[in-house]
Amino acid sequence: RAKAEGRGMVRMFEPEMDERIHDQRMLQHDLQRAIDCDELELYYQPQARITGEIYGFEALIRWRHPTRGLLSPNVFIPIAEECGLILEIGEWVLRTACRNAVTWAAPLQISVNLSPVQFRHDDLSTTVLQILMETGLSPERLELEITENVLVKDFARALQTLRSLKKLGVHIAMDDFGTGYSSLSYLQSFPFDTLKIDRSFISRLNTDHLTDAIVRAVIGLGRGLDVPIVAEGVETEEQRAFLAGEHCQNIQGFLIGRPQEIGDYADIVGIECKPQRSLRRSAKTG
Ligand code: C2E
Ligand code: MG
Ligand code: MG
Ligand code: MG
C-alpha cells in the first residue's frame, strides 16, 4: 500500500517539483550573471513621521532580469541565501545604499535589510565598518534591519554581533516585529533603535478588533521601552489615523510613497541626478 501511495505521490508531485527545481537552478545560474552584469538595482521607499515629514528611506533590492522583467526580492533572496551568493549581494546592497546616501543634500537616514545569513557571517561588522569608511557615510545615518529569527539560534552570539555593530554607531531596527519565533525577552538584552510592526498587522487595522489590540499594545510596548515604532505597509488614511490616535511615531507604506528609483525622490533627498528613465526617453526622442 505504501508503495502504491508512494508511486501516487510521485506521479502527483513530480512534474511540478521538477519544474520548480529547474526554475530555481536557472535563477541561481542567472543570479551570478546578475551580479556580474549589473542587473541588480536598489529602489528606495520613504519613511515618515506620523505627520508626513520624511526622515529616511529603506533600500529595497530588485533584479532587472533580461527576460523575466523586474523581480521581487521574495523570489530571489531565498535562492541567494541557499547558494551563498547573498553575502556578495548583501555587500553590494550596503555599499550601493551608502554610496547613494552620501550624495544626498539632506542627511536623511538610510535603512538596509540584512539577511540572517549575512548576520551570522563572521565578517559582518568589519564589512560594515569598511563600507562606512570607504563611502564616508556617518554611521548614525545608517540603520540595519534584522528579523527576530536571527535571535532564535545562538542568542549569545547574535547579541555579540549586535553589540559590535552598535559600537560602530549604526542604528539597529527589528523588522517584521511580531511575526518571528523568538520570545520578547530579547528586548531586555539589547536596546533596539526601532521596532517595525509587520505589515500583516497594519493591513488588518480597523477590520479586526484583535489586530487593533495587538497594534495598540506594540505601540505601548515601544513607548514603555522608549523605542520608536515604525508601522510598515500603511496604505490608507484610516490606518494612518488609527496609528496617529495611538501616538505611533513613524510610518512607511504606499500612503507615503512606493519603493522607486532614487531619482523619483530627487526633490526630497536633494540630488540633481536625472532619473535614468527620462534619460532613456530623451535619448529615444532626441
Ligand atoms: P521588508 O524589509 O519588510 O520590506 C517591506 C516590504 O513591504 C517591501 O517589499 C515593500 O515594497 C513592501 N511594502 C511597503 N509598503 C507597502 C504597502 O503599503 N503595501 C504593500 N502591499 N507593500 C508594501 P519588497 O521590496 O518586495 O521586499 C520584500 C522583502 O524582501 C523585504 O521585506 C525584505 O525582507 C527583503 N529584502 C528587500 N531588499 C533586501 C535586501 O537588499 N537584502 C535582503 N537581505 N533582503 C531584502
Ligand atoms: Mg525591511
Ligand atoms: Mg518588514
Ligand atoms: Mg517583510
XYZ file of C-alpha atoms and ligand atoms in Angstrom:
335
model
C 0.000 0.000 0.000
C 2.809 2.318 0.966
C 4.415 1.613 -2.352
C 1.244 2.397 -4.237
C 0.838 5.583 -2.258
C 4.460 6.434 -2.833
C 4.072 5.968 -6.533
C 0.872 8.002 -6.452
C 2.751 10.794 -4.742
C 5.477 10.718 -7.294
C 3.005 10.838 -10.109
C 1.156 13.705 -8.463
C 4.080 15.874 -7.474
C 6.994 15.068 -9.685
C 6.347 17.262 -12.699
C 5.562 20.259 -10.555
C 8.553 19.744 -8.253
C 10.771 19.145 -11.222
C 9.683 22.371 -12.778
C 10.239 24.282 -9.569
C 13.699 22.842 -9.022
C 14.573 23.510 -12.629
C 13.313 27.065 -12.268
C 15.377 27.560 -9.114
C 18.515 26.215 -10.794
C 18.004 28.559 -13.713
C 17.567 31.509 -11.396
C 20.605 30.513 -9.361
C 22.677 30.369 -12.520
C 21.271 33.704 -13.711
C 21.925 35.312 -10.344
C 25.699 35.054 -10.638
C 25.421 36.755 -14.004
C 23.087 39.365 -12.498
C 25.831 40.381 -10.078
C 28.498 40.450 -12.771
C 26.341 42.315 -15.294
C 24.828 44.984 -13.061
C 21.270 43.695 -13.248
C 20.598 44.393 -9.574
C 19.034 47.704 -8.594
C 18.040 49.437 -5.411
C 14.667 51.032 -5.004
C 14.049 53.424 -2.138
C 10.896 53.738 -0.040
C 10.347 56.769 2.198
C 9.949 56.514 5.959
C 7.978 59.339 7.543
C 6.936 60.820 10.843
C 3.237 60.310 11.543
C 2.824 63.940 10.413
C 4.132 63.030 6.960
C 7.638 64.516 7.189
C 10.106 62.151 5.510
C 13.160 61.337 7.625
C 14.671 58.400 5.776
C 14.489 55.740 3.079
C 14.623 51.963 3.097
C 16.695 50.394 0.328
C 14.848 47.500 -1.321
C 16.575 45.322 -3.884
C 15.191 44.493 -7.327
C 16.542 42.327 -10.115
C 16.018 43.587 -13.631
C 16.067 40.172 -15.289
C 16.617 40.342 -19.041
C 13.682 38.053 -19.872
C 11.551 37.854 -16.725
C 11.302 41.574 -16.030
C 11.649 43.230 -12.640
C 11.889 40.513 -9.987
C 10.929 40.952 -6.348
C 13.397 40.050 -3.581
C 10.924 37.453 -2.305
C 11.669 35.486 -5.485
C 15.467 35.563 -5.482
C 16.748 36.382 -1.980
C 15.872 32.874 -0.682
C 17.794 31.386 -3.611
C 20.742 33.676 -2.968
C 20.697 32.612 0.692
C 20.689 28.948 -0.254
C 23.639 29.165 -2.617
C 25.717 31.650 -0.619
C 25.528 34.485 -3.162
C 23.673 36.512 -0.535
C 26.992 37.553 1.020
C 28.130 39.183 -2.196
C 24.686 40.634 -2.889
C 24.313 41.905 0.662
C 27.641 43.687 0.471
C 26.655 45.227 -2.850
C 23.397 46.475 -1.319
C 25.169 48.005 1.649
C 27.833 49.692 -0.467
C 25.369 50.960 -3.081
C 22.936 52.324 -0.491
C 25.697 54.103 1.451
C 27.288 55.489 -1.705
C 23.942 56.822 -2.789
C 23.044 58.329 0.567
C 26.259 60.376 0.772
C 25.233 62.183 -2.424
C 22.033 63.482 -0.818
C 21.982 67.104 0.308
C 19.637 66.174 3.152
C 21.304 63.904 5.746
C 18.375 61.507 5.905
C 18.524 58.002 7.339
C 19.185 55.051 5.056
C 17.867 51.623 6.122
C 19.324 48.416 4.759
C 17.958 44.886 5.230
C 20.356 42.211 6.433
C 19.819 38.567 5.604
C 20.188 36.152 8.546
C 22.994 34.517 6.562
C 24.848 37.823 6.390
C 24.115 38.478 10.032
C 25.673 35.174 11.087
C 28.753 35.654 8.945
C 31.886 36.438 10.967
C 32.978 39.465 8.981
C 29.766 41.476 9.152
C 30.890 44.307 11.405
C 34.247 44.526 9.602
C 32.418 44.775 6.287
C 30.078 47.464 7.611
C 32.979 49.461 9.051
C 34.910 49.173 5.802
C 31.940 50.393 3.752
C 31.330 53.297 6.145
C 34.955 54.384 5.820
C 35.074 53.858 2.088
C 31.884 55.842 1.421
C 32.257 58.410 4.185
C 28.672 57.950 5.377
C 28.133 58.986 9.013
C 27.325 55.805 10.909
C 24.309 57.341 12.638
C 22.639 57.765 9.246
C 22.753 54.021 8.634
C 20.112 51.706 10.056
C 20.444 47.946 9.696
C 17.233 45.923 9.716
C 17.277 42.404 11.098
C 14.447 39.978 11.830
C 13.582 38.139 15.030
C 14.598 34.832 13.518
C 18.300 35.685 13.742
C 17.897 35.616 17.529
C 16.428 32.120 17.722
C 19.668 30.216 17.156
C 22.739 31.008 19.278
C 21.371 34.062 21.032
C 24.660 34.857 22.806
C 26.479 35.123 19.509
C 23.712 37.201 17.919
C 23.939 39.573 20.849
C 27.685 39.925 20.339
C 27.151 40.753 16.692
C 24.503 43.352 17.545
C 26.786 44.961 20.109
C 29.730 45.125 17.738
C 27.515 46.750 15.098
C 26.138 49.172 17.648
C 29.714 50.141 18.601
C 30.229 51.379 15.047
C 27.492 53.925 15.722
C 24.910 52.494 13.336
C 21.277 52.005 14.315
C 19.569 48.641 14.564
C 15.927 48.053 13.683
C 13.837 44.973 14.365
C 11.959 44.343 11.109
C 8.651 42.465 10.760
C 8.163 42.747 14.523
C 5.608 40.296 15.853
C 5.971 37.615 13.178
C 9.116 35.754 14.295
C 9.670 32.815 16.588
C 11.685 34.470 19.332
C 10.352 35.470 22.735
C 10.041 39.084 23.779
C 12.767 38.603 26.360
C 15.404 39.669 23.820
C 14.154 43.219 24.327
C 15.729 43.121 27.788
C 19.138 42.265 26.392
C 19.596 44.702 23.572
C 18.470 48.287 23.007
C 16.940 48.313 19.535
C 16.639 51.746 17.965
C 13.417 50.945 16.126
C 10.692 48.304 16.098
C 8.924 47.913 12.766
C 5.422 46.472 13.183
C 4.845 43.984 10.407
C 2.620 44.938 7.509
C 0.326 41.941 8.125
C -0.952 43.669 11.289
C -1.321 47.085 9.694
C -3.267 45.732 6.723
C -5.949 44.381 9.085
C -6.342 47.522 11.191
C -9.905 48.735 11.627
C -11.271 45.434 10.311
C -10.483 43.161 13.216
C -10.543 44.229 16.865
C -7.907 41.645 17.838
C -5.467 43.162 15.368
C -6.280 46.640 16.638
C -5.497 45.440 20.164
C -2.161 43.954 19.113
C -1.063 47.089 17.285
C -2.124 49.256 20.217
C -0.138 47.005 22.571
C 3.002 47.061 20.413
C 2.898 50.850 20.252
C 2.507 50.878 24.050
C 5.433 48.483 24.361
C 7.569 50.826 22.276
C 6.573 53.747 24.457
C 7.408 51.794 27.623
C 10.778 50.742 26.256
C 11.403 54.190 24.796
C 11.904 52.642 21.351
C 10.290 54.398 18.384
C 7.865 52.347 16.322
C 7.559 52.271 12.549
C 4.285 50.937 11.186
C 5.007 49.120 7.908
C 2.662 48.914 4.947
C 0.416 51.874 5.725
C -1.814 52.209 2.687
C -4.859 54.185 3.791
C -5.700 57.377 5.605
C -7.855 55.294 8.005
C -4.819 53.238 9.012
C -2.763 56.391 9.475
C -5.485 57.954 11.618
C -5.630 54.878 13.859
C -1.844 54.974 14.305
C -1.867 58.716 14.987
C -4.566 58.169 17.613
C -2.286 55.638 19.324
C 0.712 58.007 19.102
C 2.715 55.784 16.777
C 5.760 57.878 15.811
C 6.602 56.710 12.307
C 5.024 55.175 9.239
C 6.153 53.595 5.982
C 3.894 52.456 3.171
C 2.272 53.250 -0.140
C 0.311 56.091 1.515
C 3.603 57.972 1.925
C 5.373 56.573 -1.128
C 6.163 53.407 -3.042
C 9.634 51.984 -3.492
C 11.068 53.878 -6.503
C 14.350 54.762 -8.113
C 16.013 57.446 -6.008
C 15.713 59.892 -8.897
C 11.962 59.873 -8.360
C 12.609 61.271 -4.879
C 15.301 63.731 -6.009
C 13.430 66.730 -4.605
C 13.240 65.125 -1.154
C 16.807 63.909 -0.804
C 18.217 66.908 -2.624
C 20.073 65.481 -5.571
C 20.273 66.844 -9.073
C 20.585 63.469 -10.728
C 18.122 62.954 -13.561
C 16.227 59.689 -13.297
C 17.678 57.180 -15.756
C 14.271 56.556 -17.204
C 13.906 60.091 -18.525
C 17.456 59.965 -19.907
C 16.476 56.883 -21.844
C 13.305 58.543 -23.001
C 15.082 61.666 -24.208
C 17.703 59.503 -25.909
C 14.906 57.866 -27.868
C 13.105 61.061 -28.830
C 16.286 63.075 -29.370
P 10.712 44.274 4.308
O 12.101 44.639 4.686
O 9.735 44.072 5.398
O 10.256 45.428 3.311
C 8.947 45.904 3.202
C 8.232 45.287 2.023
O 6.883 45.731 2.020
C 8.798 45.726 0.676
O 8.602 44.646 -0.234
C 7.891 46.891 0.300
O 7.841 47.121 -1.085
C 6.577 46.388 0.809
N 5.670 47.484 1.127
C 5.976 48.671 1.688
N 4.873 49.418 1.877
C 3.839 48.693 1.432
C 2.402 48.935 1.357
O 1.891 49.979 1.750
N 1.653 47.927 0.841
C 2.179 46.762 0.393
N 1.365 45.839 -0.115
N 3.529 46.503 0.442
C 4.328 47.456 0.959
P 9.770 44.170 -1.199
O 10.531 45.348 -1.707
O 9.153 43.235 -2.194
O 10.713 43.375 -0.244
C 10.276 42.209 0.391
C 11.274 41.730 1.400
O 12.487 41.324 0.773
C 11.684 42.804 2.396
O 10.708 42.948 3.409
C 12.983 42.234 2.902
O 12.754 41.263 3.882
C 13.534 41.567 1.654
N 14.546 42.438 1.040
C 14.371 43.532 0.255
N 15.558 44.075 -0.087
C 16.506 43.334 0.513
C 17.942 43.386 0.558
O 18.591 44.280 0.000
N 18.574 42.415 1.279
C 17.880 41.430 1.943
N 18.581 40.511 2.619
N 16.550 41.360 1.924
C 15.863 42.296 1.224
Mg 12.924 45.923 5.916
Mg 9.263 44.438 7.192
Mg 8.935 41.637 5.378
